């Protein structure tokens, strides 16, 4: 695992220390790793949403469409 040193103003360091205590993390590094993972997940979700928004429209979601989905789910 690589090491990265960061500098924080005292107010942010205090916030991180408090989060570590309140949320049961072992270290501030563990807390920051979780924040980074959540940000990666958020960016991936954003990318997928933008990809979907920019894609061609699919079939119309009418009553017949949902009936077919139910039938397919029941057959599985």
mmCIF file with all atom_site columns, N, CA and C in Angstrom:
data_model
loop_
_atom_site.group_PDB
_atom_site.id
_atom_site.type_symbol
_atom_site.label_atom_id
_atom_site.label_alt_id
_atom_site.label_comp_id
_atom_site.label_asym_id
_atom_site.label_entity_id
_atom_site.label_seq_id
_atom_site.pdbx_PDB_ins_code
_atom_site.Cartn_x
_atom_site.Cartn_y
_atom_site.Cartn_z
_atom_site.occupancy
_atom_site.B_iso_or_equiv
_atom_site.pdbx_formal_charge
_atom_site.auth_seq_id
_atom_site.auth_comp_id
_atom_site.auth_asym_id
_atom_site.auth_atom_id
_atom_site.pdbx_PDB_model_num
ATOM 1   N N  . UNK A 1 1  ? 0.852   -1.169  0.000   1.00 0.00 ? 1  UNK A N  1
ATOM 2   C CA . UNK A 1 1  ? 0.000   0.000   0.000   1.00 0.00 ? 1  UNK A CA 1
ATOM 3   C C  . UNK A 1 1  ? 0.900   1.236   0.000   1.00 0.00 ? 1  UNK A C  1
ATOM 4   N N  . UNK A 1 2  ? 0.539   2.204   -0.784  1.00 0.00 ? 2  UNK A N  1
ATOM 5   C CA . UNK A 1 2  ? 1.301   3.453   -0.853  1.00 0.00 ? 2  UNK A CA 1
ATOM 6   C C  . UNK A 1 2  ? 0.932   4.372   0.295   1.00 0.00 ? 2  UNK A C  1
ATOM 7   N N  . UNK A 1 3  ? 1.809   5.291   0.580   1.00 0.00 ? 3  UNK A N  1
ATOM 8   C CA . UNK A 1 3  ? 1.581   6.273   1.626   1.00 0.00 ? 3  UNK A CA 1
ATOM 9   C C  . UNK A 1 3  ? 1.433   7.647   0.998   1.00 0.00 ? 3  UNK A C  1
ATOM 10  N N  . UNK A 1 4  ? 0.505   8.429   1.545   1.00 0.00 ? 4  UNK A N  1
ATOM 11  C CA . UNK A 1 4  ? 0.295   9.801   1.089   1.00 0.00 ? 4  UNK A CA 1
ATOM 12  C C  . UNK A 1 4  ? 0.128   10.669  2.333   1.00 0.00 ? 4  UNK A C  1
ATOM 13  N N  . UNK A 1 5  ? 0.880   11.700  2.427   1.00 0.00 ? 5  UNK A N  1
ATOM 14  C CA . UNK A 1 5  ? 0.748   12.641  3.535   1.00 0.00 ? 5  UNK A CA 1
ATOM 15  C C  . UNK A 1 5  ? -0.067  13.830  3.076   1.00 0.00 ? 5  UNK A C  1
ATOM 16  N N  . UNK A 1 6  ? -1.016  14.245  3.899   1.00 0.00 ? 6  UNK A N  1
ATOM 17  C CA . UNK A 1 6  ? -1.820  15.414  3.566   1.00 0.00 ? 6  UNK A CA 1
ATOM 18  C C  . UNK A 1 6  ? -1.770  16.405  4.722   1.00 0.00 ? 6  UNK A C  1
ATOM 19  N N  . UNK A 1 7  ? -1.919  17.655  4.395   1.00 0.00 ? 7  UNK A N  1
ATOM 20  C CA . UNK A 1 7  ? -1.965  18.708  5.408   1.00 0.00 ? 7  UNK A CA 1
ATOM 21  C C  . UNK A 1 7  ? -3.388  19.236  5.483   1.00 0.00 ? 7  UNK A C  1
ATOM 22  N N  . UNK A 1 8  ? -3.886  19.368  6.697   1.00 0.00 ? 8  UNK A N  1
ATOM 23  C CA . UNK A 1 8  ? -5.243  19.876  6.915   1.00 0.00 ? 8  UNK A CA 1
ATOM 24  C C  . UNK A 1 8  ? -5.195  21.020  7.909   1.00 0.00 ? 8  UNK A C  1
ATOM 25  N N  . UNK A 1 9  ? -6.056  22.006  7.709   1.00 0.00 ? 9  UNK A N  1
ATOM 26  C CA . UNK A 1 9  ? -6.191  23.010  8.757   1.00 0.00 ? 9  UNK A CA 1
ATOM 27  C C  . UNK A 1 9  ? -6.709  22.331  10.032  1.00 0.00 ? 9  UNK A C  1
ATOM 28  N N  . UNK A 1 10 ? -6.460  22.923  11.152  1.00 0.00 ? 10 UNK A N  1
ATOM 29  C CA . UNK A 1 10 ? -6.849  22.323  12.436  1.00 0.00 ? 10 UNK A CA 1
ATOM 30  C C  . UNK A 1 10 ? -8.338  21.994  12.488  1.00 0.00 ? 10 UNK A C  1
ATOM 31  N N  . UNK A 1 11 ? -9.174  22.858  11.907  1.00 0.00 ? 11 UNK A N  1
ATOM 32  C CA . UNK A 1 11 ? -10.625 22.607  11.946  1.00 0.00 ? 11 UNK A CA 1
ATOM 33  C C  . UNK A 1 11 ? -10.992 21.331  11.192  1.00 0.00 ? 11 UNK A C  1
ATOM 34  N N  . UNK A 1 12 ? -10.362 21.081  10.036  1.00 0.00 ? 12 UNK A N  1
ATOM 35  C CA . UNK A 1 12 ? -10.654 19.852  9.284   1.00 0.00 ? 12 UNK A CA 1
ATOM 36  C C  . UNK A 1 12 ? -10.083 18.630  9.987   1.00 0.00 ? 12 UNK A C  1
ATOM 37  N N  . UNK A 1 13 ? -8.892  18.765  10.556  1.00 0.00 ? 13 UNK A N  1
ATOM 38  C CA . UNK A 1 13 ? -8.304  17.660  11.305  1.00 0.00 ? 13 UNK A CA 1
ATOM 39  C C  . UNK A 1 13 ? -9.203  17.282  12.474  1.00 0.00 ? 13 UNK A C  1
ATOM 40  N N  . UNK A 1 14 ? -9.728  18.294  13.166  1.00 0.00 ? 14 UNK A N  1
ATOM 41  C CA . UNK A 1 14 ? -10.651 18.029  14.262  1.00 0.00 ? 14 UNK A CA 1
ATOM 42  C C  . UNK A 1 14 ? -11.905 17.316  13.783  1.00 0.00 ? 14 UNK A C  1
ATOM 43  N N  . UNK A 1 15 ? -12.410 17.728  12.633  1.00 0.00 ? 15 UNK A N  1
ATOM 44  C CA . UNK A 1 15 ? -13.596 17.079  12.067  1.00 0.00 ? 15 UNK A CA 1
ATOM 45  C C  . UNK A 1 15 ? -13.304 15.611  11.759  1.00 0.00 ? 15 UNK A C  1
ATOM 46  N N  . UNK A 1 16 ? -12.176 15.351  11.107  1.00 0.00 ? 16 UNK A N  1
ATOM 47  C CA . UNK A 1 16 ? -11.804 13.973  10.761  1.00 0.00 ? 16 UNK A CA 1
ATOM 48  C C  . UNK A 1 16 ? -11.643 13.150  12.029  1.00 0.00 ? 16 UNK A C  1
ATOM 49  N N  . UNK A 1 17 ? -10.950 13.686  13.029  1.00 0.00 ? 17 UNK A N  1
ATOM 50  C CA . UNK A 1 17 ? -10.759 12.962  14.288  1.00 0.00 ? 17 UNK A CA 1
ATOM 51  C C  . UNK A 1 17 ? -12.095 12.634  14.946  1.00 0.00 ? 17 UNK A C  1
ATOM 52  N N  . UNK A 1 18 ? -13.020 13.571  14.903  1.00 0.00 ? 18 UNK A N  1
ATOM 53  C CA . UNK A 1 18 ? -14.342 13.345  15.484  1.00 0.00 ? 18 UNK A CA 1
ATOM 54  C C  . UNK A 1 18 ? -15.103 12.258  14.720  1.00 0.00 ? 18 UNK A C  1
ATOM 55  N N  . UNK A 1 19 ? -15.023 12.267  13.395  1.00 0.00 ? 19 UNK A N  1
ATOM 56  C CA . UNK A 1 19 ? -15.684 11.238  12.592  1.00 0.00 ? 19 UNK A CA 1
ATOM 57  C C  . UNK A 1 19 ? -15.105 9.864   12.896  1.00 0.00 ? 19 UNK A C  1
ATOM 58  N N  . UNK A 1 20 ? -13.801 9.796   13.056  1.00 0.00 ? 20 UNK A N  1
ATOM 59  C CA . UNK A 1 20 ? -13.142 8.528   13.387  1.00 0.00 ? 20 UNK A CA 1
ATOM 60  C C  . UNK A 1 20 ? -13.691 8.009   14.715  1.00 0.00 ? 20 UNK A C  1
ATOM 61  N N  . UNK A 1 21 ? -13.789 8.877   15.705  1.00 0.00 ? 21 UNK A N  1
ATOM 62  C CA . UNK A 1 21 ? -14.302 8.465   17.022  1.00 0.00 ? 21 UNK A CA 1
ATOM 63  C C  . UNK A 1 21 ? -15.772 8.064   16.950  1.00 0.00 ? 21 UNK A C  1
ATOM 64  N N  . UNK A 1 22 ? -16.591 8.916   16.342  1.00 0.00 ? 22 UNK A N  1
ATOM 65  C CA . UNK A 1 22 ? -18.038 8.682   16.331  1.00 0.00 ? 22 UNK A CA 1
ATOM 66  C C  . UNK A 1 22 ? -18.440 7.475   15.495  1.00 0.00 ? 22 UNK A C  1
ATOM 67  N N  . UNK A 1 23 ? -17.756 7.244   14.399  1.00 0.00 ? 23 UNK A N  1
ATOM 68  C CA . UNK A 1 23 ? -18.178 6.192   13.468  1.00 0.00 ? 23 UNK A CA 1
ATOM 69  C C  . UNK A 1 23 ? -17.418 4.884   13.655  1.00 0.00 ? 23 UNK A C  1
ATOM 70  N N  . UNK A 1 24 ? -16.498 4.855   14.589  1.00 0.00 ? 24 UNK A N  1
ATOM 71  C CA . UNK A 1 24 ? -15.831 3.606   14.922  1.00 0.00 ? 24 UNK A CA 1
ATOM 72  C C  . UNK A 1 24 ? -14.716 3.190   13.980  1.00 0.00 ? 24 UNK A C  1
ATOM 73  N N  . UNK A 1 25 ? -14.114 4.132   13.287  1.00 0.00 ? 25 UNK A N  1
ATOM 74  C CA . UNK A 1 25 ? -12.971 3.799   12.438  1.00 0.00 ? 25 UNK A CA 1
ATOM 75  C C  . UNK A 1 25 ? -11.750 3.593   13.313  1.00 0.00 ? 25 UNK A C  1
ATOM 76  N N  . UNK A 1 26 ? -10.834 2.774   12.838  1.00 0.00 ? 26 UNK A N  1
ATOM 77  C CA . UNK A 1 26 ? -9.596  2.538   13.580  1.00 0.00 ? 26 UNK A CA 1
ATOM 78  C C  . UNK A 1 26 ? -8.642  3.717   13.448  1.00 0.00 ? 26 UNK A C  1
ATOM 79  N N  . UNK A 1 27 ? -8.595  4.294   12.249  1.00 0.00 ? 27 UNK A N  1
ATOM 80  C CA . UNK A 1 27 ? -7.652  5.386   11.977  1.00 0.00 ? 27 UNK A CA 1
ATOM 81  C C  . UNK A 1 27 ? -8.290  6.409   11.053  1.00 0.00 ? 27 UNK A C  1
ATOM 82  N N  . UNK A 1 28 ? -7.665  7.562   10.964  1.00 0.00 ? 28 UNK A N  1
ATOM 83  C CA . UNK A 1 28 ? -8.143  8.573   10.029  1.00 0.00 ? 28 UNK A CA 1
ATOM 84  C C  . UNK A 1 28 ? -7.941  8.087   8.594   1.00 0.00 ? 28 UNK A C  1
ATOM 85  N N  . UNK A 1 29 ? -6.921  7.285   8.351   1.00 0.00 ? 29 UNK A N  1
ATOM 86  C CA . UNK A 1 29 ? -6.695  6.735   7.007   1.00 0.00 ? 29 UNK A CA 1
ATOM 87  C C  . UNK A 1 29 ? -7.866  5.861   6.574   1.00 0.00 ? 29 UNK A C  1
ATOM 88  N N  . UNK A 1 30 ? -8.386  5.067   7.486   1.00 0.00 ? 30 UNK A N  1
ATOM 89  C CA . UNK A 1 30 ? -9.538  4.210   7.172   1.00 0.00 ? 30 UNK A CA 1
ATOM 90  C C  . UNK A 1 30 ? -10.748 5.063   6.794   1.00 0.00 ? 30 UNK A C  1
ATOM 91  N N  . UNK A 1 31 ? -10.977 6.129   7.548   1.00 0.00 ? 31 UNK A N  1
ATOM 92  C CA . UNK A 1 31 ? -12.084 7.043   7.256   1.00 0.00 ? 31 UNK A CA 1
ATOM 93  C C  . UNK A 1 31 ? -11.905 7.697   5.888   1.00 0.00 ? 31 UNK A C  1
ATOM 94  N N  . UNK A 1 32 ? -10.727 8.191   5.595   1.00 0.00 ? 32 UNK A N  1
ATOM 95  C CA . UNK A 1 32 ? -10.471 8.845   4.311   1.00 0.00 ? 32 UNK A CA 1
ATOM 96  C C  . UNK A 1 32 ? -10.565 7.864   3.147   1.00 0.00 ? 32 UNK A C  1
ATOM 97  N N  . UNK A 1 33 ? -10.118 6.631   3.334   1.00 0.00 ? 33 UNK A N  1
ATOM 98  C CA . UNK A 1 33 ? -10.260 5.627   2.270   1.00 0.00 ? 33 UNK A CA 1
ATOM 99  C C  . UNK A 1 33 ? -11.735 5.400   1.940   1.00 0.00 ? 33 UNK A C  1
ATOM 100 N N  . UNK A 1 34 ? -12.572 5.344   2.985   1.00 0.00 ? 34 UNK A N  1
ATOM 101 C CA . UNK A 1 34 ? -14.004 5.158   2.732   1.00 0.00 ? 34 UNK A CA 1
ATOM 102 C C  . UNK A 1 34 ? -14.587 6.349   1.987   1.00 0.00 ? 34 UNK A C  1
ATOM 103 N N  . UNK A 1 35 ? -14.190 7.560   2.357   1.00 0.00 ? 35 UNK A N  1
ATOM 104 C CA . UNK A 1 35 ? -14.673 8.747   1.643   1.00 0.00 ? 35 UNK A CA 1
ATOM 105 C C  . UNK A 1 35 ? -14.272 8.698   0.175   1.00 0.00 ? 35 UNK A C  1
ATOM 106 N N  . UNK A 1 36 ? -13.050 8.286   -0.096  1.00 0.00 ? 36 UNK A N  1
ATOM 107 C CA . UNK A 1 36 ? -12.570 8.205   -1.482  1.00 0.00 ? 36 UNK A CA 1
ATOM 108 C C  . UNK A 1 36 ? -13.333 7.137   -2.245  1.00 0.00 ? 36 UNK A C  1
ATOM 109 N N  . UNK A 1 37 ? -13.570 5.982   -1.625  1.00 0.00 ? 37 UNK A N  1
ATOM 110 C CA . UNK A 1 37 ? -14.354 4.923   -2.295  1.00 0.00 ? 37 UNK A CA 1
ATOM 111 C C  . UNK A 1 37 ? -15.761 5.417   -2.622  1.00 0.00 ? 37 UNK A C  1
ATOM 112 N N  . UNK A 1 38 ? -16.378 6.129   -1.683  1.00 0.00 ? 38 UNK A N  1
ATOM 113 C CA . UNK A 1 38 ? -17.728 6.655   -1.923  1.00 0.00 ? 38 UNK A CA 1
ATOM 114 C C  . UNK A 1 38 ? -17.719 7.649   -3.079  1.00 0.00 ? 38 UNK A C  1
ATOM 115 N N  . UNK A 1 39 ? -16.685 8.456   -3.160  1.00 0.00 ? 39 UNK A N  1
ATOM 116 C CA . UNK A 1 39 ? -16.573 9.417   -4.264  1.00 0.00 ? 39 UNK A CA 1
ATOM 117 C C  . UNK A 1 39 ? -16.390 8.688   -5.591  1.00 0.00 ? 39 UNK A C  1
ATOM 118 N N  . UNK A 1 40 ? -15.600 7.610   -5.585  1.00 0.00 ? 40 UNK A N  1
ATOM 119 C CA . UNK A 1 40 ? -15.442 6.808   -6.807  1.00 0.00 ? 40 UNK A CA 1
ATOM 120 C C  . UNK A 1 40 ? -16.784 6.228   -7.234  1.00 0.00 ? 40 UNK A C  1
ATOM 121 N N  . UNK A 1 41 ? -17.541 5.697   -6.275  1.00 0.00 ? 41 UNK A N  1
ATOM 122 C CA . UNK A 1 41 ? -18.870 5.149   -6.582  1.00 0.00 ? 41 UNK A CA 1
ATOM 123 C C  . UNK A 1 41 ? -19.792 6.229   -7.132  1.00 0.00 ? 41 UNK A C  1
ATOM 124 N N  . UNK A 1 42 ? -19.743 7.411   -6.527  1.00 0.00 ? 42 UNK A N  1
ATOM 125 C CA . UNK A 1 42 ? -20.590 8.519   -6.985  1.00 0.00 ? 42 UNK A CA 1
ATOM 126 C C  . UNK A 1 42 ? -20.243 8.916   -8.411  1.00 0.00 ? 42 UNK A C  1
ATOM 127 N N  . UNK A 1 43 ? -18.966 8.974   -8.710  1.00 0.00 ? 43 UNK A N  1
ATOM 128 C CA . UNK A 1 43 ? -18.549 9.340   -10.061 1.00 0.00 ? 43 UNK A CA 1
ATOM 129 C C  . UNK A 1 43 ? -18.939 8.264   -11.072 1.00 0.00 ? 43 UNK A C  1
ATOM 130 N N  . UNK A 1 44 ? -18.832 6.995   -10.670 1.00 0.00 ? 44 UNK A N  1
ATOM 131 C CA . UNK A 1 44 ? -19.236 5.918   -11.575 1.00 0.00 ? 44 UNK A CA 1
ATOM 132 C C  . UNK A 1 44 ? -20.742 5.987   -11.846 1.00 0.00 ? 44 UNK A C  1
ATOM 133 N N  . UNK A 1 45 ? -21.529 6.209   -10.799 1.00 0.00 ? 45 UNK A N  1
ATOM 134 C CA . UNK A 1 45 ? -22.975 6.329   -10.978 1.00 0.00 ? 45 UNK A CA 1
ATOM 135 C C  . UNK A 1 45 ? -23.309 7.510   -11.874 1.00 0.00 ? 45 UNK A C  1
ATOM 136 N N  . UNK A 1 46 ? -22.647 8.638   -11.659 1.00 0.00 ? 46 UNK A N  1
ATOM 137 C CA . UNK A 1 46 ? -22.864 9.818   -12.505 1.00 0.00 ? 46 UNK A CA 1
ATOM 138 C C  . UNK A 1 46 ? -22.551 9.505   -13.965 1.00 0.00 ? 46 UNK A C  1
ATOM 139 N N  . UNK A 1 47 ? -21.445 8.799   -14.194 1.00 0.00 ? 47 UNK A N  1
ATOM 140 C CA . UNK A 1 47 ? -21.058 8.429   -15.548 1.00 0.00 ? 47 UNK A CA 1
ATOM 141 C C  . UNK A 1 47 ? -22.118 7.536   -16.192 1.00 0.00 ? 47 UNK A C  1
ATOM 142 N N  . UNK A 1 48 ? -22.616 6.560   -15.439 1.00 0.00 ? 48 UNK A N  1
ATOM 143 C CA . UNK A 1 48 ? -23.653 5.668   -15.972 1.00 0.00 ? 48 UNK A CA 1
ATOM 144 C C  . UNK A 1 48 ? -24.945 6.429   -16.266 1.00 0.00 ? 48 UNK A C  1
ATOM 145 N N  . UNK A 1 49 ? -25.305 7.361   -15.388 1.00 0.00 ? 49 UNK A N  1
ATOM 146 C CA . UNK A 1 49 ? -26.515 8.151   -15.608 1.00 0.00 ? 49 UNK A CA 1
ATOM 147 C C  . UNK A 1 49 ? -26.380 9.031   -16.849 1.00 0.00 ? 49 UNK A C  1
ATOM 148 N N  . UNK A 1 50 ? -25.204 9.652   -17.012 1.00 0.00 ? 50 UNK A N  1
ATOM 149 C CA . UNK A 1 50 ? -24.990 10.478  -18.200 1.00 0.00 ? 50 UNK A CA 1
ATOM 150 C C  . UNK A 1 50 ? -24.984 9.624   -19.464 1.00 0.00 ? 50 UNK A C  1
ATOM 151 N N  . UNK A 1 51 ? -24.384 8.445   -19.382 1.00 0.00 ? 51 UNK A N  1
ATOM 152 C CA . UNK A 1 51 ? -24.382 7.535   -20.532 1.00 0.00 ? 51 UNK A CA 1
ATOM 153 C C  . UNK A 1 51 ? -25.808 7.159   -20.910 1.00 0.00 ? 51 UNK A C  1
ATOM 154 N N  . UNK A 1 52 ? -26.623 6.863   -19.906 1.00 0.00 ? 52 UNK A N  1
ATOM 155 C CA . UNK A 1 52 ? -28.020 6.523   -20.165 1.00 0.00 ? 52 UNK A CA 1
ATOM 156 C C  . UNK A 1 52 ? -28.799 7.696   -20.737 1.00 0.00 ? 52 UNK A C  1
ATOM 157 N N  . UNK A 1 53 ? -28.547 8.879   -20.205 1.00 0.00 ? 53 UNK A N  1
ATOM 158 C CA . UNK A 1 53 ? -29.251 10.068  -20.686 1.00 0.00 ? 53 UNK A CA 1
ATOM 159 C C  . UNK A 1 53 ? -28.883 10.388  -22.130 1.00 0.00 ? 53 UNK A C  1
ATOM 160 N N  . UNK A 1 54 ? -27.673 10.048  -22.530 1.00 0.00 ? 54 UNK A N  1
ATOM 161 C CA . UNK A 1 54 ? -27.218 10.342  -23.894 1.00 0.00 ? 54 UNK A CA 1
ATOM 162 C C  . UNK A 1 54 ? -27.479 9.197   -24.875 1.00 0.00 ? 54 UNK A C  1
ATOM 163 N N  . UNK A 1 55 ? -28.028 8.096   -24.393 1.00 0.00 ? 55 UNK A N  1
ATOM 164 C CA . UNK A 1 55 ? -28.267 6.959   -25.273 1.00 0.00 ? 55 UNK A CA 1
ATOM 165 C C  . UNK A 1 55 ? -29.622 7.098   -25.981 1.00 0.00 ? 55 UNK A C  1
ATOM 166 N N  . UNK A 1 56 ? -29.797 6.272   -26.971 1.00 0.00 ? 56 UNK A N  1
ATOM 167 C CA . UNK A 1 56 ? -31.061 6.280   -27.721 1.00 0.00 ? 56 UNK A CA 1
ATOM 168 C C  . UNK A 1 56 ? -32.203 5.806   -26.816 1.00 0.00 ? 56 UNK A C  1
ATOM 169 N N  . UNK A 1 57 ? -33.388 6.272   -27.115 1.00 0.00 ? 57 UNK A N  1
ATOM 170 C CA . UNK A 1 57 ? -34.546 5.854   -26.334 1.00 0.00 ? 57 UNK A CA 1
ATOM 171 C C  . UNK A 1 57 ? -34.835 4.380   -26.562 1.00 0.00 ? 57 UNK A C  1
ATOM 172 N N  . UNK A 1 58 ? -35.271 3.721   -25.508 1.00 0.00 ? 58 UNK A N  1
ATOM 173 C CA . UNK A 1 58 ? -35.655 2.317   -25.602 1.00 0.00 ? 58 UNK A CA 1
ATOM 174 C C  . UNK A 1 58 ? -37.128 2.204   -25.928 1.00 0.00 ? 58 UNK A C  1
ATOM 175 N N  . UNK A 1 59 ? -37.676 1.006   -25.750 1.00 0.00 ? 59 UNK A N  1
ATOM 176 C CA . UNK A 1 59 ? -39.101 0.817   -26.051 1.00 0.00 ? 59 UNK A CA 1
ATOM 177 C C  . UNK A 1 59 ? -39.972 1.633   -25.090 1.00 0.00 ? 59 UNK A C  1
ATOM 178 N N  . UNK A 1 60 ? -41.150 1.968   -25.560 1.00 0.00 ? 60 UNK A N  1
ATOM 179 C CA . UNK A 1 60 ? -42.080 2.728   -24.731 1.00 0.00 ? 60 UNK A CA 1
ATOM 180 C C  . UNK A 1 60 ? -42.520 1.875   -23.554 1.00 0.00 ? 60 UNK A C  1
ATOM 181 N N  . UNK A 1 61 ? -42.512 2.454   -22.368 1.00 0.00 ? 61 UNK A N  1
ATOM 182 C CA . UNK A 1 61 ? -42.886 1.726   -21.152 1.00 0.00 ? 61 UNK A CA 1
ATOM 183 C C  . UNK A 1 61 ? -44.388 1.864   -20.919 1.00 0.00 ? 61 UNK A C  1
ATOM 184 N N  . UNK A 1 62 ? -45.160 1.132   -21.733 1.00 0.00 ? 62 UNK A N  1
ATOM 185 C CA . UNK A 1 62 ? -46.601 1.152   -21.592 1.00 0.00 ? 62 UNK A CA 1
ATOM 186 C C  . UNK A 1 62 ? -47.063 -0.110  -20.861 1.00 0.00 ? 62 UNK A C  1
ATOM 187 N N  . UNK A 1 63 ? -48.359 -0.312  -20.770 1.00 0.00 ? 63 UNK A N  1
ATOM 188 C CA . UNK A 1 63 ? -48.917 -1.460  -20.062 1.00 0.00 ? 63 UNK A CA 1
ATOM 189 C C  . UNK A 1 63 ? -48.417 -2.768  -20.666 1.00 0.00 ? 63 UNK A C  1
ATOM 190 N N  . UNK A 1 64 ? -48.361 -2.847  -21.980 1.00 0.00 ? 64 UNK A N  1
ATOM 191 C CA . UNK A 1 64 ? -47.901 -4.054  -22.662 1.00 0.00 ? 64 UNK A CA 1
ATOM 192 C C  . UNK A 1 64 ? -46.437 -4.354  -22.310 1.00 0.00 ? 64 UNK A C  1
ATOM 193 N N  . UNK A 1 65 ? -45.613 -3.332  -22.254 1.00 0.00 ? 65 UNK A N  1
ATOM 194 C CA . UNK A 1 65 ? -44.195 -3.482  -21.912 1.00 0.00 ? 65 UNK A CA 1
ATOM 195 C C  . UNK A 1 65 ? -44.051 -4.123  -20.532 1.00 0.00 ? 65 UNK A C  1
ATOM 196 N N  . UNK A 1 66 ? -44.792 -3.608  -19.541 1.00 0.00 ? 66 UNK A N  1
ATOM 197 C CA . UNK A 1 66 ? -44.694 -4.146  -18.189 1.00 0.00 ? 66 UNK A CA 1
ATOM 198 C C  . UNK A 1 66 ? -45.293 -5.544  -18.094 1.00 0.00 ? 66 UNK A C  1
ATOM 199 N N  . UNK A 1 67 ? -46.305 -5.838  -18.871 1.00 0.00 ? 67 UNK A N  1
ATOM 200 C CA . UNK A 1 67 ? -46.870 -7.192  -18.902 1.00 0.00 ? 67 UNK A CA 1
ATOM 201 C C  . UNK A 1 67 ? -45.832 -8.189  -19.392 1.00 0.00 ? 67 UNK A C  1
ATOM 202 N N  . UNK A 1 68 ? -45.087 -7.812  -20.442 1.00 0.00 ? 68 UNK A N  1
ATOM 203 C CA . UNK A 1 68 ? -44.021 -8.693  -20.945 1.00 0.00 ? 68 UNK A CA 1
ATOM 204 C C  . UNK A 1 68 ? -42.931 -8.891  -19.904 1.00 0.00 ? 68 UNK A C  1
ATOM 205 N N  . UNK A 1 69 ? -42.560 -7.831  -19.197 1.00 0.00 ? 69 UNK A N  1
ATOM 206 C CA . UNK A 1 69 ? -41.551 -7.973  -18.137 1.00 0.00 ? 69 UNK A CA 1
ATOM 207 C C  . UNK A 1 69 ? -42.004 -8.931  -17.052 1.00 0.00 ? 69 UNK A C  1
ATOM 208 N N  . UNK A 1 70 ? -43.271 -8.815  -16.643 1.00 0.00 ? 70 UNK A N  1
ATOM 209 C CA . UNK A 1 70 ? -43.809 -9.720  -15.616 1.00 0.00 ? 70 UNK A CA 1
ATOM 210 C C  . UNK A 1 70 ? -43.784 -11.161 -16.117 1.00 0.00 ? 70 UNK A C  1
ATOM 211 N N  . UNK A 1 71 ? -44.163 -11.352 -17.369 1.00 0.00 ? 71 UNK A N  1
ATOM 212 C CA . UNK A 1 71 ? -44.177 -12.699 -17.947 1.00 0.00 ? 71 UNK A CA 1
ATOM 213 C C  . UNK A 1 71 ? -42.753 -13.271 -17.974 1.00 0.00 ? 71 UNK A C  1
ATOM 214 N N  . UNK A 1 72 ? -41.788 -12.484 -18.392 1.00 0.00 ? 72 UNK A N  1
ATOM 215 C CA . UNK A 1 72 ? -40.405 -12.943 -18.420 1.00 0.00 ? 72 UNK A CA 1
ATOM 216 C C  . UNK A 1 72 ? -39.909 -13.270 -17.012 1.00 0.00 ? 72 UNK A C  1
ATOM 217 N N  . UNK A 1 73 ? -40.274 -12.459 -16.029 1.00 0.00 ? 73 UNK A N  1
ATOM 218 C CA . UNK A 1 73 ? -39.839 -12.704 -14.658 1.00 0.00 ? 73 UNK A CA 1
ATOM 219 C C  . UNK A 1 73 ? -40.458 -13.982 -14.114 1.00 0.00 ? 73 UNK A C  1
ATOM 220 N N  . UNK A 1 74 ? -41.709 -14.244 -14.471 1.00 0.00 ? 74 UNK A N  1
ATOM 221 C CA . UNK A 1 74 ? -42.376 -15.457 -13.997 1.00 0.00 ? 74 UNK A CA 1
ATOM 222 C C  . UNK A 1 74 ? -41.815 -16.708 -14.655 1.00 0.00 ? 74 UNK A C  1
ATOM 223 N N  . UNK A 1 75 ? -41.295 -16.573 -15.871 1.00 0.00 ? 75 UNK A N  1
ATOM 224 C CA . UNK A 1 75 ? -40.724 -17.709 -16.577 1.00 0.00 ? 75 UNK A CA 1
ATOM 225 C C  . UNK A 1 75 ? -39.327 -18.047 -16.071 1.00 0.00 ? 75 UNK A C  1
ATOM 226 N N  . UNK A 1 76 ? -38.675 -17.107 -15.435 1.00 0.00 ? 76 UNK A N  1
ATOM 227 C CA . UNK A 1 76 ? -37.299 -17.328 -14.953 1.00 0.00 ? 76 UNK A CA 1
ATOM 228 C C  . UNK A 1 76 ? -37.248 -18.113 -13.684 1.00 0.00 ? 76 UNK A C  1
#
